[in-house]
């Protein structure tokens, strides 16, 4: 532990110790590893034709990736806490580079499925979650939301650039060349940055600093429980205490006097003690309902929505007879607006009315899902070309309106989860 702390927290005045530098490095890694989500839907058609399988079989590739992330989410969290985020990102970037290289030489669907499992491992160690933790460790509470919003613009930029590039390379040189291009980008950018430049920040919780113990019911209801400052805070000089224990608002009283002055009324304290005593008797998996609600939201955002995005690209390319480059252009529009939504709501979530803005982001998301073109209330996308030359068709105006609302809501909702 001492060796790890000395390596991770001896920052000095080096350029790497600057929060914006670490944010930029994490941004580059995220823009590269995002291809594990963006490339397979674009090249699913050429992959199916070359391997002689159906589109449904190829759709198992992102499913294998998502399944791996679901299974390994909690073990990966334990590993992150055990060895540190920067080390895990380095391991994940190495795994991603090796998997992308293997996909460039894969000769069967089974080989691709196995490599997608490796992509899932890489996502658990160097994907959105670990990179968000690393960025959070470099910024204080006043700038965390905006910093995370900037980080997730990498996914939007990648969504704008990678799909058309993957489509062009696939049509010119085959789908394996797409994975070869991704492997080169990973070995040249993501791997060296993660291995040698990325660092855990000063706000990263270290081993031994966070206790999992909870007070017993007798301790919670004991009359001796008081809202008093800790001895460490009392021993600090007034200026140092003000720096460590920042007031919640500019008008808040200093912590040393405020904790006694703002103690709750006896009835409120008794009610809170009763609720705490009741919660302490519940099993951990039931008392941590907030964690499970976030887990359900995460499943919807990360997997259900991503499957929906994949289906849109597949529909345009196969059902609507849209060229692959044109279909990928609509994907780029959605991810570009996704990036805009993350920056916009990242700024808004740092304000006091964050709950209202969160509801607005989710409302945009739901409205965008409702704007998917339908026919006769059947809930199916309309068949036919985008220009309407066959069947009823799906117009460009419909798809652009859907992309606008859905893209902004998708960015805001995805950022809310992070």
Short mmCIF file of C-alpha atoms in Angstrom, two decimals, residues 48-281:
data_model
loop_
_atom_site.label_atom_id
_atom_site.label_comp_id
_atom_site.label_asym_id
_atom_site.label_seq_id
_atom_site.Cartn_x
_atom_site.Cartn_y
_atom_site.Cartn_z
CA UNK A 48 -22.70 -11.70 -42.28
CA UNK A 49 -22.21 -11.94 -46.05
CA UNK A 50 -18.53 -12.86 -45.78
CA UNK A 51 -19.00 -15.51 -43.08
CA UNK A 52 -22.15 -16.93 -44.66
CA UNK A 53 -24.36 -16.37 -41.62
CA UNK A 54 -27.55 -14.42 -41.04
CA UNK A 55 -27.87 -10.90 -39.66
CA UNK A 56 -29.46 -12.39 -36.53
CA UNK A 57 -26.31 -14.44 -35.95
CA UNK A 58 -24.10 -11.37 -36.29
CA UNK A 59 -26.31 -9.52 -33.81
CA UNK A 60 -24.96 -11.92 -31.19
CA UNK A 61 -21.63 -10.08 -31.28
CA UNK A 62 -22.72 -6.95 -29.34
CA UNK A 63 -24.89 -9.22 -27.18
CA UNK A 64 -21.81 -11.19 -26.11
CA UNK A 65 -20.04 -7.94 -25.27
CA UNK A 66 -22.98 -6.68 -23.21
CA UNK A 67 -23.41 -10.02 -21.43
CA UNK A 68 -19.77 -10.00 -20.37
CA UNK A 69 -20.14 -6.51 -18.94
CA UNK A 70 -23.23 -7.52 -16.97
CA UNK A 71 -21.52 -10.58 -15.49
CA UNK A 72 -18.23 -8.85 -14.67
CA UNK A 73 -19.52 -5.46 -13.52
CA UNK A 74 -19.30 -6.16 -9.78
CA UNK A 75 -16.03 -8.15 -9.88
CA UNK A 76 -14.49 -5.39 -11.98
CA UNK A 77 -15.56 -2.84 -9.38
CA UNK A 78 -13.76 -4.84 -6.70
CA UNK A 79 -10.63 -4.98 -8.86
CA UNK A 80 -10.80 -1.21 -9.45
CA UNK A 81 -10.90 -0.63 -5.71
CA UNK A 82 -8.14 -3.13 -5.08
CA UNK A 83 -5.42 -2.11 -7.54
CA UNK A 84 -6.45 1.40 -8.60
CA UNK A 85 -8.26 2.82 -11.60
CA UNK A 86 -5.24 3.82 -13.69
CA UNK A 87 -3.81 0.31 -13.52
CA UNK A 88 -7.14 -1.20 -14.51
CA UNK A 89 -7.43 1.17 -17.47
CA UNK A 90 -3.97 0.10 -18.61
CA UNK A 91 -4.96 -3.58 -18.42
CA UNK A 92 -8.23 -2.87 -20.20
CA UNK A 93 -6.55 -0.91 -23.00
CA UNK A 94 -4.10 -3.76 -23.53
CA UNK A 95 -6.97 -6.27 -23.67
CA UNK A 96 -8.84 -4.06 -26.13
CA UNK A 97 -5.80 -3.76 -28.42
CA UNK A 98 -5.25 -7.52 -28.43
CA UNK A 99 -8.94 -8.22 -29.11
CA UNK A 100 -9.08 -5.75 -32.00
CA UNK A 101 -5.96 -7.33 -33.49
CA UNK A 102 -7.54 -10.77 -33.20
CA UNK A 103 -10.75 -9.63 -34.91
CA UNK A 104 -8.71 -8.49 -37.91
CA UNK A 105 -7.68 -12.12 -38.46
CA UNK A 106 -10.87 -13.89 -37.31
CA UNK A 107 -12.15 -16.50 -39.72
CA UNK A 108 -15.40 -17.59 -38.11
CA UNK A 109 -18.34 -16.28 -36.14
CA UNK A 110 -17.26 -18.32 -33.12
CA UNK A 111 -13.89 -16.59 -33.08
CA UNK A 112 -15.56 -13.20 -33.24
CA UNK A 113 -17.85 -14.17 -30.36
CA UNK A 114 -14.87 -15.11 -28.21
CA UNK A 115 -13.12 -11.85 -29.03
CA UNK A 116 -16.27 -9.90 -28.19
CA UNK A 117 -16.08 -11.44 -24.72
CA UNK A 118 -12.58 -9.96 -24.50
CA UNK A 119 -14.02 -6.61 -25.57
CA UNK A 120 -16.48 -6.91 -22.69
CA UNK A 121 -13.61 -7.43 -20.25
CA UNK A 122 -11.88 -4.39 -21.71
CA UNK A 123 -15.04 -2.33 -21.28
CA UNK A 124 -15.25 -3.26 -17.59
CA UNK A 125 -11.66 -2.16 -16.99
CA UNK A 126 -11.20 0.77 -19.37
CA UNK A 127 -14.69 1.74 -20.47
CA UNK A 128 -17.07 4.54 -19.41
CA UNK A 129 -17.23 3.58 -15.72
CA UNK A 130 -13.51 3.42 -14.90
CA UNK A 131 -12.73 6.52 -16.96
CA UNK A 132 -15.48 8.43 -15.15
CA UNK A 133 -14.01 7.41 -11.79
CA UNK A 134 -10.58 8.57 -12.89
CA UNK A 135 -11.84 11.97 -14.07
CA UNK A 136 -13.82 12.40 -10.85
CA UNK A 137 -10.64 11.85 -8.86
CA UNK A 138 -9.05 14.93 -10.46
CA UNK A 139 -11.88 17.46 -9.96
CA UNK A 140 -13.64 18.73 -6.86
CA UNK A 141 -17.41 18.87 -6.42
CA UNK A 142 -17.79 22.21 -8.22
CA UNK A 143 -16.42 20.87 -11.51
CA UNK A 144 -17.10 17.14 -11.57
CA UNK A 145 -20.30 17.23 -13.64
CA UNK A 146 -18.86 19.45 -16.35
CA UNK A 147 -15.63 17.41 -16.46
CA UNK A 148 -17.58 14.16 -16.91
CA UNK A 149 -19.67 15.86 -19.59
CA UNK A 150 -16.51 16.81 -21.45
CA UNK A 151 -15.22 13.24 -21.09
CA UNK A 152 -18.35 11.82 -22.66
CA UNK A 153 -18.10 14.12 -25.64
CA UNK A 154 -15.45 11.62 -26.72
CA UNK A 155 -18.22 9.10 -27.32
CA UNK A 156 -20.11 11.68 -29.37
CA UNK A 157 -17.08 12.63 -31.43
CA UNK A 158 -16.30 8.95 -31.96
CA UNK A 159 -19.92 8.41 -33.02
CA UNK A 160 -19.57 11.18 -35.59
CA UNK A 161 -16.23 10.08 -37.04
CA UNK A 162 -15.97 6.29 -36.68
CA UNK A 163 -19.19 5.02 -38.38
CA UNK A 164 -18.60 6.76 -41.75
CA UNK A 165 -14.92 5.82 -41.62
CA UNK A 166 -15.74 2.20 -40.81
CA UNK A 167 -18.31 2.10 -43.62
CA UNK A 168 -15.82 3.52 -46.14
CA UNK A 169 -13.05 1.12 -45.11
CA UNK A 170 -15.46 -1.84 -45.12
CA UNK A 171 -16.66 -1.10 -48.65
CA UNK A 172 -13.11 -0.49 -49.88
CA UNK A 173 -11.13 -3.25 -48.15
CA UNK A 174 -13.50 -5.50 -46.21
CA UNK A 175 -14.75 -5.70 -42.66
CA UNK A 176 -11.51 -7.19 -41.29
CA UNK A 177 -9.69 -4.04 -42.36
CA UNK A 178 -12.01 -2.08 -40.05
CA UNK A 179 -10.80 -4.06 -37.06
CA UNK A 180 -7.24 -3.66 -38.31
CA UNK A 181 -7.69 0.10 -38.39
CA UNK A 182 -9.11 0.05 -34.86
CA UNK A 183 -6.19 -2.10 -33.66
CA UNK A 184 -3.65 0.35 -35.08
CA UNK A 185 -5.41 3.30 -33.42
CA UNK A 186 -5.50 1.44 -30.12
CA UNK A 187 -1.84 0.40 -30.14
CA UNK A 188 -0.71 3.92 -31.13
CA UNK A 189 -3.01 5.96 -28.85
CA UNK A 190 -4.97 4.13 -26.15
CA UNK A 191 -2.31 1.65 -25.06
CA UNK A 192 0.66 4.03 -24.53
CA UNK A 193 -1.49 6.66 -22.83
CA UNK A 194 -3.06 4.16 -20.44
CA UNK A 195 0.21 2.36 -19.74
CA UNK A 196 2.51 5.32 -19.12
CA UNK A 197 0.64 8.63 -18.81
CA UNK A 198 -2.61 8.06 -16.92
CA UNK A 199 -2.62 8.66 -13.13
CA UNK A 200 -5.14 8.39 -10.29
CA UNK A 201 -6.11 11.80 -8.93
CA UNK A 202 -5.86 13.25 -5.41
CA UNK A 203 -9.59 12.71 -4.79
CA UNK A 204 -9.42 8.97 -5.46
CA UNK A 205 -10.47 6.96 -2.37
CA UNK A 206 -7.62 4.71 -1.29
CA UNK A 207 -7.70 1.37 0.44
CA UNK A 208 -8.28 1.65 4.15
CA UNK A 209 -9.80 5.14 4.01
CA UNK A 210 -13.41 4.04 3.60
CA UNK A 211 -15.00 1.88 6.28
CA UNK A 212 -17.87 -0.40 5.40
CA UNK A 213 -19.00 -0.67 9.01
CA UNK A 214 -22.41 0.70 9.94
CA UNK A 215 -23.61 1.74 13.39
CA UNK A 216 -25.85 -0.64 15.24
CA UNK A 217 -29.40 0.22 16.19
CA UNK A 218 -28.35 0.96 19.79
CA UNK A 219 -25.67 3.34 18.58
CA UNK A 220 -28.07 5.13 16.26
CA UNK A 221 -30.76 5.61 18.92
CA UNK A 222 -28.36 6.38 21.74
CA UNK A 223 -29.01 9.76 23.45
CA UNK A 224 -25.29 10.39 23.35
CA UNK A 225 -25.39 10.77 19.59
CA UNK A 226 -24.63 14.40 18.83
CA UNK A 227 -24.04 16.48 15.74
CA UNK A 228 -20.53 17.54 16.67
CA UNK A 229 -17.46 18.09 14.52
CA UNK A 230 -14.79 15.43 14.45
CA UNK A 231 -11.66 15.94 16.59
CA UNK A 232 -9.58 16.23 13.43
CA UNK A 233 -11.72 19.11 12.20
CA UNK A 234 -11.51 20.87 15.57
CA UNK A 235 -7.72 20.61 15.65
CA UNK A 236 -7.39 22.19 12.23
CA UNK A 237 -6.74 25.88 11.90
CA UNK A 238 -9.82 27.88 10.88
CA UNK A 239 -8.51 28.46 7.38
CA UNK A 240 -7.56 24.81 6.85
CA UNK A 241 -10.90 23.64 8.21
CA UNK A 242 -12.68 25.95 5.79
CA UNK A 243 -10.73 24.41 2.92
CA UNK A 244 -11.44 20.81 3.93
CA UNK A 245 -15.04 21.26 5.05
CA UNK A 246 -16.52 23.64 2.51
CA UNK A 247 -19.98 25.00 3.34
CA UNK A 248 -22.85 23.77 1.20
CA UNK A 249 -23.66 27.31 0.05
CA UNK A 250 -22.08 30.78 0.29
CA UNK A 251 -24.44 31.68 3.11
CA UNK A 252 -23.79 28.56 5.17
CA UNK A 253 -22.21 28.98 8.58
CA UNK A 254 -18.69 27.67 9.27
CA UNK A 255 -18.60 23.93 10.03
CA UNK A 256 -17.25 24.31 13.59
CA UNK A 257 -20.24 26.32 14.76
CA UNK A 258 -22.77 25.21 12.13
CA UNK A 259 -22.88 21.59 13.09
CA UNK A 260 -24.09 22.50 16.59
CA UNK A 261 -26.27 25.42 15.50
CA UNK A 262 -28.05 23.50 12.75
CA UNK A 263 -28.79 20.35 14.74
CA UNK A 264 -32.28 19.08 13.91
CA UNK A 265 -35.24 19.37 16.22
CA UNK A 266 -35.76 16.50 18.72
CA UNK A 267 -38.75 15.12 16.80
CA UNK A 268 -36.86 15.17 13.51
CA UNK A 269 -33.82 13.57 15.12
CA UNK A 270 -35.93 10.85 16.71
CA UNK A 271 -37.68 10.13 13.40
CA UNK A 272 -34.34 9.92 11.60
CA UNK A 273 -32.91 7.67 14.31
CA UNK A 274 -35.92 5.36 14.03
CA UNK A 275 -35.52 5.11 10.24
CA UNK A 276 -31.79 4.52 10.57
CA UNK A 277 -32.37 1.80 13.16
CA UNK A 278 -34.90 0.13 10.87
CA UNK A 279 -32.53 0.36 7.89
CA UNK A 280 -29.69 -1.15 9.91
CA UNK A 281 -31.76 -4.32 10.42
#
